[in-house]
Amino acid sequence: MFALAAVAPGLLAPGSPESLDLGATLQAPSAAHWFGTDELGRDLYTRVVHGTGLSLLIGLGAAAVSLTLAVLLAAASALTGRILSGAADRTIEILFAFPTLLLALLLIATLGPSPLSLVLAVGVGTAPGYARIVRGQLLSARSSGYVEAATGLGHRRLRVVAAHILPNALRPLVGIFTMSIGQSIVWASSLAFLGLGVAPPSPEWGALLDAGRAYLTAAGWLVVVPGLVIAVLALAATTLGKHIQTRLETGR
């Protein structure tokens, strides 16, 4: 359903997310407006559906940035010489010393709020944790029997890394990537709630949270509904990612 809403939002919500109705402002959820309306009378259900594409795009982009940076740092740490490996280890430790939210805030403060800076901030902020996971996978693969056998047969180091270590170490990342999409959307929405994400009147879910917080006591659905949607997507992505990871590990 989320994928359908991202690709073809008009099928689920034919109206315009920017359509105003000043005679129906701040109406609670009802049969006419499933998720209620906002301070300008815009239908919240329509805005949530039409904001799915941008929210998922931010989540996918941040997850891609995070895992790409994690793989590069982990590979430099686990598969290179002492100098480059030490530099990569220190970089991971320095990034890991910063709380994810603080690191993301620093990057957004430097780059300025925009969808691209949000993707980069969340991606860089969550990369250190994944880098440690990938590094462990690479070290485990490097010390495996099949790598020792390939080395004993005289295969060049680059061939061993490309043909044996990387494919076996990075295969579990498919599931991790899927799980990180939901986490990235949660982080992006948290930053947007602080006013550092996509600016209103965009229907992106974090922007909806940011716009609705001013009416938290008078019209709580403006925050509760987008928050529940974010939670459901995060749960769905986590469940799918764990299922993929289990199938890759067990072959079932």
mmCIF file of C-alpha atoms in Angstrom:
data_model
loop_
_atom_site.group_PDB
_atom_site.id
_atom_site.type_symbol
_atom_site.label_atom_id
_atom_site.label_comp_id
_atom_site.label_asym_id
_atom_site.label_seq_id
_atom_site.Cartn_x
_atom_site.Cartn_y
_atom_site.Cartn_z
ATOM 1 C CA MET A 1 0.000 0.000 0.000
ATOM 2 C CA PHE A 2 2.839 2.403 0.781
ATOM 3 C CA ALA A 3 4.505 1.582 -2.541
ATOM 4 C CA LEU A 4 1.226 2.171 -4.385
ATOM 5 C CA ALA A 5 0.727 5.486 -2.585
ATOM 6 C CA ALA A 6 4.257 6.534 -3.542
ATOM 7 C CA VAL A 7 3.960 5.567 -7.217
ATOM 8 C CA ALA A 8 0.321 6.459 -7.897
ATOM 9 C CA PRO A 9 -1.121 8.561 -5.049
ATOM 10 C CA GLY A 10 -4.038 9.670 -7.220
ATOM 11 C CA LEU A 11 -5.460 6.137 -7.182
ATOM 12 C CA LEU A 12 -5.850 6.242 -3.400
ATOM 13 C CA ALA A 13 -6.540 9.958 -2.969
ATOM 14 C CA PRO A 14 -7.810 11.600 -6.176
ATOM 15 C CA GLY A 15 -7.974 15.107 -4.728
ATOM 16 C CA SER A 16 -5.251 17.734 -4.539
ATOM 17 C CA PRO A 17 -3.169 17.871 -1.328
ATOM 18 C CA GLU A 18 -3.189 21.691 -1.588
ATOM 19 C CA SER A 19 -6.950 22.087 -2.043
ATOM 20 C CA LEU A 20 -8.244 24.607 0.544
ATOM 21 C CA ASP A 21 -11.646 24.660 2.232
ATOM 22 C CA LEU A 22 -11.735 27.477 4.774
ATOM 23 C CA GLY A 23 -15.228 26.419 5.806
ATOM 24 C CA ALA A 24 -13.937 23.046 7.052
ATOM 25 C CA THR A 25 -10.861 23.965 9.095
ATOM 26 C CA LEU A 26 -9.592 21.736 11.926
ATOM 27 C CA GLN A 27 -12.364 19.178 11.560
ATOM 28 C CA ALA A 28 -11.871 15.918 13.442
ATOM 29 C CA PRO A 29 -11.665 12.609 11.532
ATOM 30 C CA SER A 30 -15.047 11.680 10.061
ATOM 31 C CA ALA A 31 -16.635 9.893 7.129
ATOM 32 C CA ALA A 32 -16.102 12.987 4.985
ATOM 33 C CA HIS A 33 -12.462 13.454 6.043
ATOM 34 C CA TRP A 34 -10.958 10.172 7.224
ATOM 35 C CA PHE A 35 -7.915 11.758 8.866
ATOM 36 C CA GLY A 36 -9.556 15.137 9.597
ATOM 37 C CA THR A 37 -8.539 18.505 8.162
ATOM 38 C CA ASP A 38 -5.815 21.005 8.968
ATOM 39 C CA GLU A 39 -5.910 24.712 9.805
ATOM 40 C CA LEU A 40 -6.577 25.585 6.133
ATOM 41 C CA GLY A 41 -9.251 22.958 5.597
ATOM 42 C CA ARG A 42 -6.969 20.659 3.596
ATOM 43 C CA ASP A 43 -7.854 16.978 3.781
ATOM 44 C CA LEU A 44 -5.175 15.281 5.898
ATOM 45 C CA TYR A 45 -5.727 11.837 4.336
ATOM 46 C CA THR A 46 -5.017 13.267 0.884
ATOM 47 C CA ARG A 47 -1.907 15.046 2.146
ATOM 48 C CA VAL A 48 -0.585 11.920 3.883
ATOM 49 C CA VAL A 49 -1.083 9.806 0.748
ATOM 50 C CA HIS A 50 0.530 12.365 -1.548
ATOM 51 C CA GLY A 51 3.417 12.833 0.882
ATOM 52 C CA THR A 52 4.305 9.133 0.810
ATOM 53 C CA GLY A 53 6.506 9.414 -2.277
ATOM 54 C CA LEU A 54 8.763 12.145 -0.891
ATOM 55 C CA SER A 55 8.940 10.502 2.537
ATOM 56 C CA LEU A 56 9.932 7.143 1.033
ATOM 57 C CA LEU A 57 12.418 8.841 -1.289
ATOM 58 C CA ILE A 58 14.085 10.518 1.681
ATOM 59 C CA GLY A 59 14.158 7.187 3.543
ATOM 60 C CA LEU A 60 15.602 5.309 0.565
ATOM 61 C CA GLY A 61 18.179 8.020 -0.125
ATOM 62 C CA ALA A 62 19.295 8.230 3.496
ATOM 63 C CA ALA A 63 19.535 4.435 3.764
ATOM 64 C CA ALA A 64 21.604 4.297 0.557
ATOM 65 C CA VAL A 65 23.968 7.031 1.771
ATOM 66 C CA SER A 66 24.280 5.374 5.168
ATOM 67 C CA LEU A 67 25.121 1.885 3.899
ATOM 68 C CA THR A 68 27.407 3.148 1.120
ATOM 69 C CA LEU A 69 29.449 5.147 3.620
ATOM 70 C CA ALA A 70 29.372 2.215 6.060
ATOM 71 C CA VAL A 71 30.685 -0.216 3.436
ATOM 72 C CA LEU A 72 33.490 2.144 2.372
ATOM 73 C CA LEU A 73 34.613 2.750 5.963
ATOM 74 C CA ALA A 74 34.314 -0.922 6.917
ATOM 75 C CA ALA A 75 36.202 -2.103 3.829
ATOM 76 C CA ALA A 76 38.987 0.393 4.496
ATOM 77 C CA SER A 77 39.135 -0.799 8.104
ATOM 78 C CA ALA A 78 39.035 -4.552 7.487
ATOM 79 C CA LEU A 79 40.710 -5.063 4.099
ATOM 80 C CA THR A 80 43.543 -2.525 3.803
ATOM 81 C CA GLY A 81 46.984 -1.933 5.266
ATOM 82 C CA ARG A 82 47.782 -0.679 8.732
ATOM 83 C CA ILE A 83 47.807 3.073 7.985
ATOM 84 C CA LEU A 84 44.544 3.236 6.019
ATOM 85 C CA SER A 85 42.902 0.729 8.338
ATOM 86 C CA GLY A 86 43.870 2.790 11.387
ATOM 87 C CA ALA A 87 42.544 5.973 9.796
ATOM 88 C CA ALA A 88 39.236 4.261 8.980
ATOM 89 C CA ASP A 89 38.946 2.883 12.522
ATOM 90 C CA ARG A 90 39.525 6.326 14.028
ATOM 91 C CA THR A 91 36.950 7.854 11.665
ATOM 92 C CA ILE A 92 34.332 5.278 12.689
ATOM 93 C CA GLU A 93 35.090 5.882 16.369
ATOM 94 C CA ILE A 94 34.833 9.661 15.997
ATOM 95 C CA LEU A 95 31.517 9.452 14.141
ATOM 96 C CA PHE A 96 30.233 6.857 16.602
ATOM 97 C CA ALA A 97 31.065 9.176 19.516
ATOM 98 C CA PHE A 98 28.427 11.647 18.311
ATOM 99 C CA PRO A 99 24.764 10.816 19.012
ATOM 100 C CA THR A 100 22.938 10.266 15.721
ATOM 101 C CA LEU A 101 20.612 13.230 16.191
ATOM 102 C CA LEU A 102 23.445 15.589 17.179
ATOM 103 C CA LEU A 103 25.537 14.597 14.160
ATOM 104 C CA ALA A 104 22.551 15.094 11.861
ATOM 105 C CA LEU A 105 21.825 18.488 13.435
ATOM 106 C CA LEU A 106 25.413 19.595 12.857
ATOM 107 C CA LEU A 107 25.258 18.648 9.190
ATOM 108 C CA ILE A 108 21.908 20.353 8.601
ATOM 109 C CA ALA A 109 23.162 23.469 10.387
ATOM 110 C CA THR A 110 26.112 23.472 7.987
ATOM 111 C CA LEU A 111 24.236 22.635 4.773
ATOM 112 C CA GLY A 112 20.939 24.357 5.511
ATOM 113 C CA PRO A 113 17.504 22.667 5.635
ATOM 114 C CA SER A 114 16.469 20.981 2.383
ATOM 115 C CA PRO A 115 15.480 17.464 1.254
ATOM 116 C CA LEU A 116 19.045 16.778 0.055
ATOM 117 C CA SER A 117 20.666 17.958 3.283
ATOM 118 C CA LEU A 118 18.123 15.873 5.205
ATOM 119 C CA VAL A 119 19.107 12.757 3.233
ATOM 120 C CA LEU A 120 22.823 13.434 3.785
ATOM 121 C CA ALA A 121 22.399 14.272 7.470
ATOM 122 C CA VAL A 122 20.401 11.141 8.280
ATOM 123 C CA GLY A 123 22.645 8.988 6.092
ATOM 124 C CA VAL A 124 25.883 10.175 7.687
ATOM 125 C CA GLY A 125 24.351 10.154 11.175
ATOM 126 C CA THR A 126 23.321 6.496 10.989
ATOM 127 C CA ALA A 127 26.373 5.226 9.065
ATOM 128 C CA PRO A 128 28.720 4.517 12.039
ATOM 129 C CA GLY A 129 26.441 1.865 13.519
ATOM 130 C CA TYR A 130 26.171 0.051 10.192
ATOM 131 C CA ALA A 131 29.924 0.399 9.621
ATOM 132 C CA ARG A 132 30.610 -1.676 12.710
ATOM 133 C CA ILE A 133 28.191 -4.371 11.542
ATOM 134 C CA VAL A 134 29.745 -4.495 8.059
ATOM 135 C CA ARG A 135 33.276 -4.523 9.501
ATOM 136 C CA GLY A 136 32.399 -7.569 11.588
ATOM 137 C CA GLN A 137 30.980 -9.315 8.514
ATOM 138 C CA LEU A 138 34.121 -8.556 6.492
ATOM 139 C CA LEU A 139 36.478 -9.768 9.221
ATOM 140 C CA SER A 140 34.439 -12.965 9.602
ATOM 141 C CA ALA A 141 34.528 -13.601 5.855
ATOM 142 C CA ARG A 142 38.254 -12.812 5.647
ATOM 143 C CA SER A 143 39.083 -15.509 8.199
ATOM 144 C CA SER A 144 36.775 -18.154 6.688
ATOM 145 C CA GLY A 145 37.934 -21.453 5.240
ATOM 146 C CA TYR A 146 36.987 -20.682 1.658
ATOM 147 C CA VAL A 147 39.103 -17.507 1.696
ATOM 148 C CA GLU A 148 42.058 -19.430 3.118
ATOM 149 C CA ALA A 149 41.591 -22.059 0.404
ATOM 150 C CA ALA A 150 41.483 -19.425 -2.359
ATOM 151 C CA THR A 151 44.612 -17.786 -0.957
ATOM 152 C CA GLY A 152 46.364 -21.163 -0.758
ATOM 153 C CA LEU A 153 45.568 -21.792 -4.418
ATOM 154 C CA GLY A 154 47.492 -18.673 -5.311
ATOM 155 C CA HIS A 155 44.612 -16.352 -6.178
ATOM 156 C CA ARG A 156 45.532 -12.688 -6.103
ATOM 157 C CA ARG A 157 44.342 -10.651 -3.130
ATOM 158 C CA LEU A 158 42.098 -8.415 -5.222
ATOM 159 C CA ARG A 159 40.399 -11.433 -6.756
ATOM 160 C CA VAL A 160 39.884 -13.030 -3.350
ATOM 161 C CA VAL A 161 38.304 -9.839 -2.017
ATOM 162 C CA ALA A 162 36.048 -9.330 -5.042
ATOM 163 C CA ALA A 163 35.025 -12.958 -5.585
ATOM 164 C CA HIS A 164 34.826 -14.330 -2.055
ATOM 165 C CA ILE A 165 34.969 -11.798 0.776
ATOM 166 C CA LEU A 166 32.649 -9.020 -0.487
ATOM 167 C CA PRO A 167 29.809 -11.201 -1.888
ATOM 168 C CA ASN A 168 29.567 -13.276 1.291
ATOM 169 C CA ALA A 169 30.015 -10.373 3.706
ATOM 170 C CA LEU A 170 27.638 -7.952 1.987
ATOM 171 C CA ARG A 171 24.771 -10.345 1.255
ATOM 172 C CA PRO A 172 23.075 -9.727 4.655
ATOM 173 C CA LEU A 173 23.005 -5.992 3.840
ATOM 174 C CA VAL A 174 19.884 -6.501 1.704
ATOM 175 C CA GLY A 175 17.843 -7.095 4.831
ATOM 176 C CA ILE A 176 19.678 -4.399 6.780
ATOM 177 C CA PHE A 177 19.026 -1.885 3.997
ATOM 178 C CA THR A 178 15.304 -2.636 4.074
ATOM 179 C CA MET A 179 15.152 -2.217 7.838
ATOM 180 C CA SER A 180 17.125 1.026 7.690
ATOM 181 C CA ILE A 181 14.547 2.648 5.376
ATOM 182 C CA GLY A 182 11.995 2.829 8.176
ATOM 183 C CA GLN A 183 14.616 4.008 10.664
ATOM 184 C CA SER A 184 15.760 6.722 8.257
ATOM 185 C CA ILE A 185 12.192 7.993 7.837
ATOM 186 C CA VAL A 186 11.809 8.148 11.616
ATOM 187 C CA TRP A 187 15.042 10.169 11.956
ATOM 188 C CA ALA A 188 14.088 12.465 9.069
ATOM 189 C CA SER A 189 10.666 13.060 10.603
ATOM 190 C CA SER A 190 12.272 13.801 13.967
ATOM 191 C CA LEU A 191 14.434 16.461 12.362
ATOM 192 C CA ALA A 192 11.429 17.871 10.511
ATOM 193 C CA PHE A 193 9.512 18.024 13.794
ATOM 194 C CA LEU A 194 12.324 20.276 15.037
ATOM 195 C CA GLY A 195 11.823 22.506 12.004
ATOM 196 C CA LEU A 196 14.951 21.251 10.199
ATOM 197 C CA GLY A 197 13.385 19.115 7.496
ATOM 198 C CA VAL A 198 11.254 19.732 4.429
ATOM 199 C CA ALA A 199 9.400 23.008 4.932
ATOM 200 C CA PRO A 200 5.593 23.282 4.892
ATOM 201 C CA PRO A 201 3.341 23.335 2.889
ATOM 202 C CA SER A 202 4.955 20.161 1.541
ATOM 203 C CA PRO A 203 2.866 17.054 2.441
ATOM 204 C CA GLU A 204 6.013 15.149 3.439
ATOM 205 C CA TRP A 205 5.250 13.354 6.702
ATOM 206 C CA GLY A 206 7.864 15.165 8.750
ATOM 207 C CA ALA A 207 6.585 18.494 7.439
ATOM 208 C CA LEU A 208 3.058 17.470 8.484
ATOM 209 C CA LEU A 209 4.351 16.810 12.002
ATOM 210 C CA ASP A 210 6.100 20.172 12.022
ATOM 211 C CA ALA A 211 2.956 22.011 10.852
ATOM 212 C CA GLY A 212 0.653 20.136 13.234
ATOM 213 C CA ARG A 213 2.603 20.682 16.445
ATOM 214 C CA ALA A 214 1.170 24.210 16.737
ATOM 215 C CA TYR A 215 -2.293 22.629 17.097
ATOM 216 C CA LEU A 216 -1.264 19.695 19.275
ATOM 217 C CA THR A 217 -3.866 20.352 21.990
ATOM 218 C CA ALA A 218 -6.675 21.704 19.797
ATOM 219 C CA ALA A 219 -6.341 19.262 16.890
ATOM 220 C CA GLY A 220 -4.164 16.369 18.006
ATOM 221 C CA TRP A 221 -4.922 14.297 14.899
ATOM 222 C CA LEU A 222 -2.652 16.600 12.880
ATOM 223 C CA VAL A 223 0.299 15.047 14.705
ATOM 224 C CA VAL A 224 -1.083 11.678 15.801
ATOM 225 C CA VAL A 225 -2.103 10.501 12.310
ATOM 226 C CA PRO A 226 1.222 11.241 10.537
ATOM 227 C CA GLY A 227 3.038 9.805 13.549
ATOM 228 C CA LEU A 228 1.059 6.567 13.325
ATOM 229 C CA VAL A 229 1.691 6.337 9.582
ATOM 230 C CA ILE A 230 5.435 6.731 10.164
ATOM 231 C CA ALA A 231 5.329 4.072 12.894
ATOM 232 C CA VAL A 232 3.420 1.625 10.666
ATOM 233 C CA LEU A 233 5.876 2.086 7.789
ATOM 234 C CA ALA A 234 8.860 1.655 10.126
ATOM 235 C CA LEU A 235 7.296 -1.545 11.510
ATOM 236 C CA ALA A 236 6.547 -2.837 8.001
ATOM 237 C CA ALA A 237 10.081 -2.122 6.767
ATOM 238 C CA THR A 238 11.632 -3.729 9.848
ATOM 239 C CA THR A 239 9.468 -6.838 9.529
ATOM 240 C CA LEU A 240 10.241 -7.166 5.810
ATOM 241 C CA GLY A 241 13.952 -6.625 6.409
ATOM 242 C CA LYS A 242 14.100 -9.285 9.133
ATOM 243 C CA HIS A 243 12.221 -11.704 6.880
ATOM 244 C CA ILE A 244 14.663 -11.097 4.013
ATOM 245 C CA GLN A 245 17.646 -11.471 6.353
ATOM 246 C CA THR A 246 16.308 -14.758 7.731
ATOM 247 C CA ARG A 247 15.758 -16.134 4.223
ATOM 248 C CA LEU A 248 19.296 -15.159 3.194
ATOM 249 C CA GLU A 249 20.802 -16.790 6.280
ATOM 250 C CA THR A 250 18.748 -19.990 6.253
ATOM 251 C CA GLY A 251 17.854 -20.308 2.579
ATOM 252 C CA ARG A 252 14.151 -20.693 3.477
#
